[in-house]
Every structure is written in structure tokens, then in C-alpha cells.
mmCIF file of C-alpha atoms in Angstrom:
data_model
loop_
_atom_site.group_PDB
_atom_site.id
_atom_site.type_symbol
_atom_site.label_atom_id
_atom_site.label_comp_id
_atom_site.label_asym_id
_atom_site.label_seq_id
_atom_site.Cartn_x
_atom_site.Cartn_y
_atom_site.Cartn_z
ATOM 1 C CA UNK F 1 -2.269 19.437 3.037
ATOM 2 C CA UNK F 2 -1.001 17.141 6.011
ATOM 3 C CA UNK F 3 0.998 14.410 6.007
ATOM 4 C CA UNK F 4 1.173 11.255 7.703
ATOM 5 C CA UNK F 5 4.175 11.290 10.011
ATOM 6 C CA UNK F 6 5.936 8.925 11.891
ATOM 7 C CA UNK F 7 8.489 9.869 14.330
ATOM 8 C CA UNK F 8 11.143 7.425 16.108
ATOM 9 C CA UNK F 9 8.289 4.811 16.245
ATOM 10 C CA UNK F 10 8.673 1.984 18.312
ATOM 11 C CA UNK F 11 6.941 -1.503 18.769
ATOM 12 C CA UNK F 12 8.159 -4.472 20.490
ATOM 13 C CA UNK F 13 6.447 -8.145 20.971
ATOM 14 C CA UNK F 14 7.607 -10.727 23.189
ATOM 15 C CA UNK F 15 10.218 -8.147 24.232
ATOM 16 C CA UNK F 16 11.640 -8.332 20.709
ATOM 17 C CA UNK F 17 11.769 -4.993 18.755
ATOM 18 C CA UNK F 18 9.713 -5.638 15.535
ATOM 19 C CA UNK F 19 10.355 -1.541 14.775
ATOM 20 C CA UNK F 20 12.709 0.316 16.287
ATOM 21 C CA UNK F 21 13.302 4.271 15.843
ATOM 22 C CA UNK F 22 11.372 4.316 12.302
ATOM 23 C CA UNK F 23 10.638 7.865 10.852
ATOM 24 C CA UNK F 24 8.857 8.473 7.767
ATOM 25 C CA UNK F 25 6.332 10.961 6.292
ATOM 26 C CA UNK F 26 3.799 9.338 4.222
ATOM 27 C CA UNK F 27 2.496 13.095 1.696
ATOM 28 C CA UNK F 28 -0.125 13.674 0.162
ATOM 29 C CA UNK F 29 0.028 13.380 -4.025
ATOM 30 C CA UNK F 30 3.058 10.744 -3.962
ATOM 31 C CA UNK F 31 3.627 6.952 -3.731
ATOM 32 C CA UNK F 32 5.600 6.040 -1.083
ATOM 33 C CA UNK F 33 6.784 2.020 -1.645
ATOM 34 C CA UNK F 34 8.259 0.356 1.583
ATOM 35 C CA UNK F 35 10.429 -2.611 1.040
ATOM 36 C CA UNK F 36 12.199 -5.281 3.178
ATOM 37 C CA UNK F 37 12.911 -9.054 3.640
ATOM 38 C CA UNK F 38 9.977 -10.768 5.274
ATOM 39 C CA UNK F 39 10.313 -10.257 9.533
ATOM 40 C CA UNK F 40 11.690 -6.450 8.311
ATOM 41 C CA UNK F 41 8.465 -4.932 10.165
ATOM 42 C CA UNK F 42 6.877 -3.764 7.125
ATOM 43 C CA UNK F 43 2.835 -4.755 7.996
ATOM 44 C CA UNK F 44 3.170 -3.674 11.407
ATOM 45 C CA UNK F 45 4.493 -0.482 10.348
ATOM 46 C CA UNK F 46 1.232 0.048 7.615
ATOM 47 C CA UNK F 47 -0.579 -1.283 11.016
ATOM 48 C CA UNK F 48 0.684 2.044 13.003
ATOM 49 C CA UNK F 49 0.408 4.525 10.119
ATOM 50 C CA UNK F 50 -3.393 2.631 9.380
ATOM 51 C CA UNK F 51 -4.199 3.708 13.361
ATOM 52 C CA UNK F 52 -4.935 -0.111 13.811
ATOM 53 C CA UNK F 53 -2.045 -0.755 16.210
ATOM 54 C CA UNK F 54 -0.400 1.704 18.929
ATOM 55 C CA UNK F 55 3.148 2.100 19.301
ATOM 56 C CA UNK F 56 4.654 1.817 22.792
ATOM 57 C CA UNK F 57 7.052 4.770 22.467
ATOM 58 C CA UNK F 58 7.090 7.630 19.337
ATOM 59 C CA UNK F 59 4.934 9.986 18.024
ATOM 60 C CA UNK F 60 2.455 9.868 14.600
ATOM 61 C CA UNK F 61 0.907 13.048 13.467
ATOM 62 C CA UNK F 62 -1.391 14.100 10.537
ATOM 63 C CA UNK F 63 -5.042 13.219 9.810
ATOM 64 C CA UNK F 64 -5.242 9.700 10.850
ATOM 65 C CA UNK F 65 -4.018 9.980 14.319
ATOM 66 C CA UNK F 66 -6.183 13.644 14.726
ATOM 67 C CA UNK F 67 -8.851 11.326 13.422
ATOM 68 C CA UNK F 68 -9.122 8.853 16.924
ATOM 69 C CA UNK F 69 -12.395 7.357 16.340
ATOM 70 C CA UNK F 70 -12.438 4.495 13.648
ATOM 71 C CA UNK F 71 -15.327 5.513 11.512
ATOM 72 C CA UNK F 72 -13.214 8.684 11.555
ATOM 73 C CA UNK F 73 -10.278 7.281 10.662
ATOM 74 C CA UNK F 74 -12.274 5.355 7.396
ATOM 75 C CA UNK F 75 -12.817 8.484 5.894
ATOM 76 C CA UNK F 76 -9.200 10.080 5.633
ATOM 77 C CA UNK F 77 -7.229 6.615 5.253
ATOM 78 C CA UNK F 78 -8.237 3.306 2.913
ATOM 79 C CA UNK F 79 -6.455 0.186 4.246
ATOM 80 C CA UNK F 80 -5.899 -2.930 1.846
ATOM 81 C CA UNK F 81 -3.978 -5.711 3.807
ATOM 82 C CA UNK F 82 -2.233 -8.690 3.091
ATOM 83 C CA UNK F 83 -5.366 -11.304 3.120
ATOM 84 C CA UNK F 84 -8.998 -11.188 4.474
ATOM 85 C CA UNK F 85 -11.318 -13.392 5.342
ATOM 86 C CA UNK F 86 -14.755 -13.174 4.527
ATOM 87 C CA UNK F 87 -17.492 -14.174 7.504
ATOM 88 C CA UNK F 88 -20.355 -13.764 4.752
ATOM 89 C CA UNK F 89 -21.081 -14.851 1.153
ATOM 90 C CA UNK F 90 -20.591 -11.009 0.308
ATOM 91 C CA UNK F 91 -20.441 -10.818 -4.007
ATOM 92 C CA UNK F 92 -18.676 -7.770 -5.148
ATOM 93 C CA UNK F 93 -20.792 -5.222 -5.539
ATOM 94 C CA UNK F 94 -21.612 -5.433 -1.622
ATOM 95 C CA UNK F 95 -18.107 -5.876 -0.754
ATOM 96 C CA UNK F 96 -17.495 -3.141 -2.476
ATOM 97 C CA UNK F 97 -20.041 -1.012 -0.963
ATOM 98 C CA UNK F 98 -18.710 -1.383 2.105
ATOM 99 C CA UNK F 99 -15.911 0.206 1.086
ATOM 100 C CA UNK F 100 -17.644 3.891 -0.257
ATOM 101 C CA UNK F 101 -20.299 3.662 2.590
ATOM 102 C CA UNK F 102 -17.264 3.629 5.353
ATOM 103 C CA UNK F 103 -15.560 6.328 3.233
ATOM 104 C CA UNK F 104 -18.660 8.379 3.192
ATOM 105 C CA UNK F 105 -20.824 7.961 0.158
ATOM 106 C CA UNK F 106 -23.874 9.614 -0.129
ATOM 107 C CA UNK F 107 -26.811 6.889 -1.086
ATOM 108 C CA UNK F 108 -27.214 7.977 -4.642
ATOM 109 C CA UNK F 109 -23.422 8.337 -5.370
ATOM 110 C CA UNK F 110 -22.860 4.048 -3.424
ATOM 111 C CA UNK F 111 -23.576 2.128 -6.818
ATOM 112 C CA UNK F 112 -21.427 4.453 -9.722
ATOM 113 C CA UNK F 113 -18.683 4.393 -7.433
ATOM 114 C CA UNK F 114 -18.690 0.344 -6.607
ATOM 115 C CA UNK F 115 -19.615 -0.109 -10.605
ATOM 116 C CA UNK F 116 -16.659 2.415 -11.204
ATOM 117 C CA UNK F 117 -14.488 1.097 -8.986
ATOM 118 C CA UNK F 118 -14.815 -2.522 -9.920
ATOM 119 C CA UNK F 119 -14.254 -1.553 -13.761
ATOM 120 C CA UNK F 120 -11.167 0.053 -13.081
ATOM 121 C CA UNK F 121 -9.818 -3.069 -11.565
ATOM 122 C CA UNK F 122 -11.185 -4.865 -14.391
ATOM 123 C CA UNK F 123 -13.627 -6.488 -12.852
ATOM 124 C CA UNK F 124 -16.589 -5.020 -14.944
ATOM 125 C CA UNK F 125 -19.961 -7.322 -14.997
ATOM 126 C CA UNK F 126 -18.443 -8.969 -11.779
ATOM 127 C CA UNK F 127 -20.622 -7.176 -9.392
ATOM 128 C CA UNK F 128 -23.184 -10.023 -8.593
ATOM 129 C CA UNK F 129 -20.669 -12.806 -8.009
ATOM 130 C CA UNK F 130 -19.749 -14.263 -4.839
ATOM 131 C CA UNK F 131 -16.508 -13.427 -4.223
ATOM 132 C CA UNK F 132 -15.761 -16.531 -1.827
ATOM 133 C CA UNK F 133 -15.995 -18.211 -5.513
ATOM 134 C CA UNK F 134 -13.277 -16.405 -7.495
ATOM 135 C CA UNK F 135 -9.821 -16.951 -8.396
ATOM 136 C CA UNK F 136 -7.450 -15.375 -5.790
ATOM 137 C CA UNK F 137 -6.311 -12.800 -7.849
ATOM 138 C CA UNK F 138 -10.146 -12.044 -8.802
ATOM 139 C CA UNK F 139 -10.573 -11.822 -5.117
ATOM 140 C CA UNK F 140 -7.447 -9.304 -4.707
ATOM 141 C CA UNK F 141 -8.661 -6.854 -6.975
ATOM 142 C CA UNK F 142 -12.313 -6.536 -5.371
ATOM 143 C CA UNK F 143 -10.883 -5.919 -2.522
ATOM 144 C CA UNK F 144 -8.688 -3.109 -4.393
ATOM 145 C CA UNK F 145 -11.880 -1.924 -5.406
ATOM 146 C CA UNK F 146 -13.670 -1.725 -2.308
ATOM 147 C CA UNK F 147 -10.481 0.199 -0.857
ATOM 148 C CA UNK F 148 -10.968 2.578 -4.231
ATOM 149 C CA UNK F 149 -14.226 3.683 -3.746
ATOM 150 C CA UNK F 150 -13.569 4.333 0.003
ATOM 151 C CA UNK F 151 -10.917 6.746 -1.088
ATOM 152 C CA UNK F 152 -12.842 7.928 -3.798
ATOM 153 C CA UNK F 153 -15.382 8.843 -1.164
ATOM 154 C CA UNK F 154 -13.889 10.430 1.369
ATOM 155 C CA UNK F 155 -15.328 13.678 1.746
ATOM 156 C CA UNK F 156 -12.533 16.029 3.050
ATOM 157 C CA UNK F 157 -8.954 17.267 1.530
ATOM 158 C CA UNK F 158 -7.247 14.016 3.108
ATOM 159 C CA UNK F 159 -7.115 10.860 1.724
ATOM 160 C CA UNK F 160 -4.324 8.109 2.275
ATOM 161 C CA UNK F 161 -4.312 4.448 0.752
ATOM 162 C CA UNK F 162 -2.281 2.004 2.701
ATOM 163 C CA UNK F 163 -1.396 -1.464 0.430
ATOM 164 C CA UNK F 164 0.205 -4.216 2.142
ATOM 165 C CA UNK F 165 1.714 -6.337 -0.830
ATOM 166 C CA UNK F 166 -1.477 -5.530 -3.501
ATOM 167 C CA UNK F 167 0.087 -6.883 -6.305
ATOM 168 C CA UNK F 168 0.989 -10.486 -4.341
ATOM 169 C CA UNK F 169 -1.898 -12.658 -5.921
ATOM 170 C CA UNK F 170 -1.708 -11.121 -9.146
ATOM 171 C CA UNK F 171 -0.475 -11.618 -12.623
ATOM 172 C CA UNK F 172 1.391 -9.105 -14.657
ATOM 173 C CA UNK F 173 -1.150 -7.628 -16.333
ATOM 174 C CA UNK F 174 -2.854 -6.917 -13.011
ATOM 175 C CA UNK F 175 0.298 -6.041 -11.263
ATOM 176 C CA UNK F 176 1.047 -3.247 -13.536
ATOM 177 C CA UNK F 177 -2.609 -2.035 -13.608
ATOM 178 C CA UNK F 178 -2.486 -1.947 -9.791
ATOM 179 C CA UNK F 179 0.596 0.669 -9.254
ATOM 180 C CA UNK F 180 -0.884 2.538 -12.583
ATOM 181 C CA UNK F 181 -4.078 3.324 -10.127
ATOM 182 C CA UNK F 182 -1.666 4.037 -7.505
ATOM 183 C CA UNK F 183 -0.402 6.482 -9.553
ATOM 184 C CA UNK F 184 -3.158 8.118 -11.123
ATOM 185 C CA UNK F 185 -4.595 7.914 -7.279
ATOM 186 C CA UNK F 186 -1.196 10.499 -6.397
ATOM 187 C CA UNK F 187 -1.351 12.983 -9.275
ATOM 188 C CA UNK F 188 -5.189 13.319 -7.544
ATOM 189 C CA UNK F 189 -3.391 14.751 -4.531
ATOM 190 C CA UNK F 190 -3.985 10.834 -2.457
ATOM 191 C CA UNK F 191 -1.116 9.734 -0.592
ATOM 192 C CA UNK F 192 -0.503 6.043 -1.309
ATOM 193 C CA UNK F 193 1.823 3.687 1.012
ATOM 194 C CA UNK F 194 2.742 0.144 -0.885
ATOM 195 C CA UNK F 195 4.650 -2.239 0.366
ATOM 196 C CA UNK F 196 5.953 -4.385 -2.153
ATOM 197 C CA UNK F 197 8.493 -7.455 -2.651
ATOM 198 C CA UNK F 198 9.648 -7.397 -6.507
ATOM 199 C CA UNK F 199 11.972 -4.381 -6.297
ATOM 200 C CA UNK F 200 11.512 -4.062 -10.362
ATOM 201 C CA UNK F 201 8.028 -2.867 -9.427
ATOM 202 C CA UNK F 202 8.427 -0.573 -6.722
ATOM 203 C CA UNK F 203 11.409 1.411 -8.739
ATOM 204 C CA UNK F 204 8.509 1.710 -11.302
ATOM 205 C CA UNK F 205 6.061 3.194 -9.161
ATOM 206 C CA UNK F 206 7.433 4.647 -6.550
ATOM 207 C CA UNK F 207 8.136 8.234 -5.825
ATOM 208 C CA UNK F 208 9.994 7.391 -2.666
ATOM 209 C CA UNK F 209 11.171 4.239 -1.316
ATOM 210 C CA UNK F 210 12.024 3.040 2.107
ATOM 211 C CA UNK F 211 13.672 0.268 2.946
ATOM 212 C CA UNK F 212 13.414 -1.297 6.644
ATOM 213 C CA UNK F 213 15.295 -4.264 8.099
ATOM 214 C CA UNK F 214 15.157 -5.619 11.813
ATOM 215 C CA UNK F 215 12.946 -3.330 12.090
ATOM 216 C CA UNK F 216 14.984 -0.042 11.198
ATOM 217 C CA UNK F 217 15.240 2.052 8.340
ATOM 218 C CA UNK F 218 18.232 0.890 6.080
ATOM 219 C CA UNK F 219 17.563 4.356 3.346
ATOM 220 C CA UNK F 220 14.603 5.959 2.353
ATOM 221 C CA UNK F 221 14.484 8.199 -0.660
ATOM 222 C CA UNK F 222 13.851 8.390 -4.596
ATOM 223 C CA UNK F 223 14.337 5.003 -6.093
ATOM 224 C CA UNK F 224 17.796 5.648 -7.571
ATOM 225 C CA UNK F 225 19.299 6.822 -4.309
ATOM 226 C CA UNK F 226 17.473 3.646 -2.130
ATOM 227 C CA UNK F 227 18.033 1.029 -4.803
ATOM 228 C CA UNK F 228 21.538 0.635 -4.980
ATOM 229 C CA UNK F 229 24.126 -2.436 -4.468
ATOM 230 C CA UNK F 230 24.693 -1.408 -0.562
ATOM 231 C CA UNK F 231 21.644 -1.144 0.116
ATOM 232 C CA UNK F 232 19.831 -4.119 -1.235
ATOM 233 C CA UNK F 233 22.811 -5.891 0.514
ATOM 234 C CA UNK F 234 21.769 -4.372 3.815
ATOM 235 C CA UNK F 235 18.059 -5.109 3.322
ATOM 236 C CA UNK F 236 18.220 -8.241 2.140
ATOM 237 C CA UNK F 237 21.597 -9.732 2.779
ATOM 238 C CA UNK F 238 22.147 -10.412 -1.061
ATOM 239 C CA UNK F 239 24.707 -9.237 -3.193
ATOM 240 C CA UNK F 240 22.483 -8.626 -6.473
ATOM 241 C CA UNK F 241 24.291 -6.240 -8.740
ATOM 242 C CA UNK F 242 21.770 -2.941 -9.794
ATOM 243 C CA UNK F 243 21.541 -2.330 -13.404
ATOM 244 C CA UNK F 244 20.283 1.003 -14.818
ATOM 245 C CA UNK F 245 18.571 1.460 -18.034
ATOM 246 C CA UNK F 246 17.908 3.837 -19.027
ATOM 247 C CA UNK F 247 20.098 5.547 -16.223
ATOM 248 C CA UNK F 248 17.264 6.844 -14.173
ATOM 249 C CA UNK F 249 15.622 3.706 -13.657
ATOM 250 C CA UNK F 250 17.032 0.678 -11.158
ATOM 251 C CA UNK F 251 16.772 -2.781 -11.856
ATOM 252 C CA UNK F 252 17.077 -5.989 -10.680
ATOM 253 C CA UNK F 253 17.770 -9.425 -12.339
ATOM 254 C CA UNK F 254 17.345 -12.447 -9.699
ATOM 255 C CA UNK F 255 19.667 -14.896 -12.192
ATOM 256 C CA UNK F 256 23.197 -13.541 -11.059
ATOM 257 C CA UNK F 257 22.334 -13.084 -7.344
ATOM 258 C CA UNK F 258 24.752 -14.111 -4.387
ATOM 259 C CA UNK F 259 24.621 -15.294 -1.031
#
């Protein structure tokens, strides 16, 4: 199965270089979590992988880019970004349906796959509520749901979902429930990109990590090789100590953190 690969990808705006030489494969059946300060280039690097931007000099491969067209595109790669805003008093259920109808849904499969989908985010018995009217963590996880049943009905081997901070708006509860569908959504063979701010959470999801700043790639890898004290320092210009318990397992505690 393909993967979605990035090669020496550049982007600049203004004539400042918000990525600069960044190469990554994004595989099928893993969790890849990118991390970074804010300004690191993170969103406009999902934005290239997602097809939605172009770089001006490097090369992506893999199913998305072979893809071109963007109802083409919908049906091999699920995009949930940062915030959205709605035009129409959609309730959940049609949100949602937008979702499986771009990723392919046959008519009789649309409505177990939005009820499905919005159960699994825990929004069961939500579907006829306007979603301009929930909480914004309500909000966050219909729009999870609508980018669920896409990928859940995409009808070929190649499926990607692309997160751009999904566990932001959300309480702990949620959080945790969000990168356990992540990865239940990988050991189904989907390759899921997340970028993600609270380092304790990416080390627990992630199969890989990579970690960008200015726009470059500081260390990608498995969490205990990205996640160290050099590195954070790199990426965030912090000196924040990495604890490891049990040994396999990084972790971060804000309290003893220095400039």
C-alpha cells in the first residue's frame, strides 16, 4: 500500500520560508503526530500533504497527489482542520453526511455510517441538532465524525486522515477518546497525520513523531528517540527535563520548565 511522501518540500510567503526542505512519509496503518511551537509550519505542511496548497519547489507522491481532481482526492484522504465555519444551519447528521457522501457512500450505507460515526465520538442522539448551537467541543467532535465516516467510506485500499490539532477544544475525556480512534483507525490499515501541542499526548499515540521548527525538521522518529531534552529544546526553545515511566514512555511536566 502507498504512502504519502513528501520530499524536500518547500513553501515560502512574503518571501519568508514557512517550510523549508521538509521530508516525511505519512504510511498507511500508523499514526504519525507532528509537533512544533506555533509559526513551526505545521498546518501548512497538513495543507500540502491534504493537496489543498502547492509547494513552490519539492516533490509529494502517493495517492493524494496521483489523485489531482478534488472529489478524487476526498475519497483517499479525510481532512479535519483547525476551525470551520459553517455558511448553513447544518445539524449533525447532515454535516456528517457530507462527510461519507464526499468519501463515497453508497445511499443506503449514508445514515449507519453518520449514526455510527457520531456514536463513536459520543455524540449519540445528537444527530438532529444544529450544530451552530453546541458547545465548542460538541462542535469538534461532529466534525471528527463527519471526517470518520468519509474515511470509513472511501472505497479503495487508500485512506489517510489528516488532524490539525483535534483534540484543541476538547476535554480529557474527549482528548483521549480522539487519539484512541486514531488508533483503532491505524491497526485498520488508515494512515493518520495529527498534529498536536501537549507532547504527553502525542508520546501516547503516536507511532512516529516529527518535530518541525522554522519550518524544518528538528527529528522525526518513534516517540522515545524525538522526545528527548535536545530536542524539545530545539523545537521549542525550552529546557523542560523528559521523564520516563515506565522507560518506554516520554513525559513532560510543564511545572519545572525553563526559559
Amino acid at each position: 500500500m502507498s504512502a504519502i511522501a513528501a520530499r524536500d518540500l518547500r513553501l515560502a510567503v512574503g518571501g519568508r520560508a514557512i517550510l523549508d526542505g521538509v521530508s516525511l512519509e505519512l504510511r498507511p496503518g500508523e499514526v504519525l503526530c507532528v509537533i512544533g511551537a506555533n509559526g513551526a509550519g505545521k498546518s501548512t505542511l497538513l495543507g500540502l500533504l491534504s493537496g489543498a496548497r502547492r509547494p513552490d519547489a519539492g516533490m509529494l507522491t502517493g495517492p493524494v497527489a496521483d489523485a489531482r481532481a478534488p472529489a478524487a482526492m476526498a475519497r483517499v484522504r479525510a481532512v479535519l482542520p483547525q476551525s470551520v465555519e459553517l455558511g448553513f444551519a447544518f445539524n449533525a447528521f447532515e454535516l456528517v453526511r457530507l462527510g461519507a457522501e464526499a468519501g463515497g457512500a453508497r445511499a443506503e450505507a449514508v445514515a449507519s455510517l453518520c449514526h455510527d460515526a457520531l456514536a463513536e465520538v459520543g455524540l449519540d442522539g445528537f444527530a438532529g441538532r444544529n450544530v451552530a448551537a453546541m458547545s465548542g467541543g460538541e462542535a469538534q467532535r461532529v466534525h471528527l465524525a463527519r471526517a470518520l465516516a468519509q474515511v470509513r467510506a472511501m472505497p479503495g485500499p487508500h485512506r489517510f486522515l489528516l488532524l490539525d490539532e483535534p483534540t484543541a477544544s476538547l476535554d480529557l475525556k474527549h482528548q483521549i477518546l480522539t487519539l484512541d480512534i486514531a488508533r483503532r483507525l491505524a491497526r485498520k490499515g488508515v494512515g493518520v497525520l495529527a498534529i498536536l501541542h501537549d507532547l504527553n499526548l502525542a508520546c501516547l499515540a503516536a507511532d512516529r513523531i516529527l518535530a518541525l521548527a522554522g519550518g524544518r525538521v528538528v527529528a522525526q522518529g518513534r516517540p522515545e528517540e524525538v522526545v528527548t531534552d535536545g530536542v524539545v529544546e530545539a523545537t521549542y526553545g525550552l529546557r523542560l527535563p523528559v521523564g520516563r515511566v515506565p522507560a518506554t514512555a516520554p513525559f513532560l511536566l510543564p511545572q519545572i520548565a525553563k526559559e
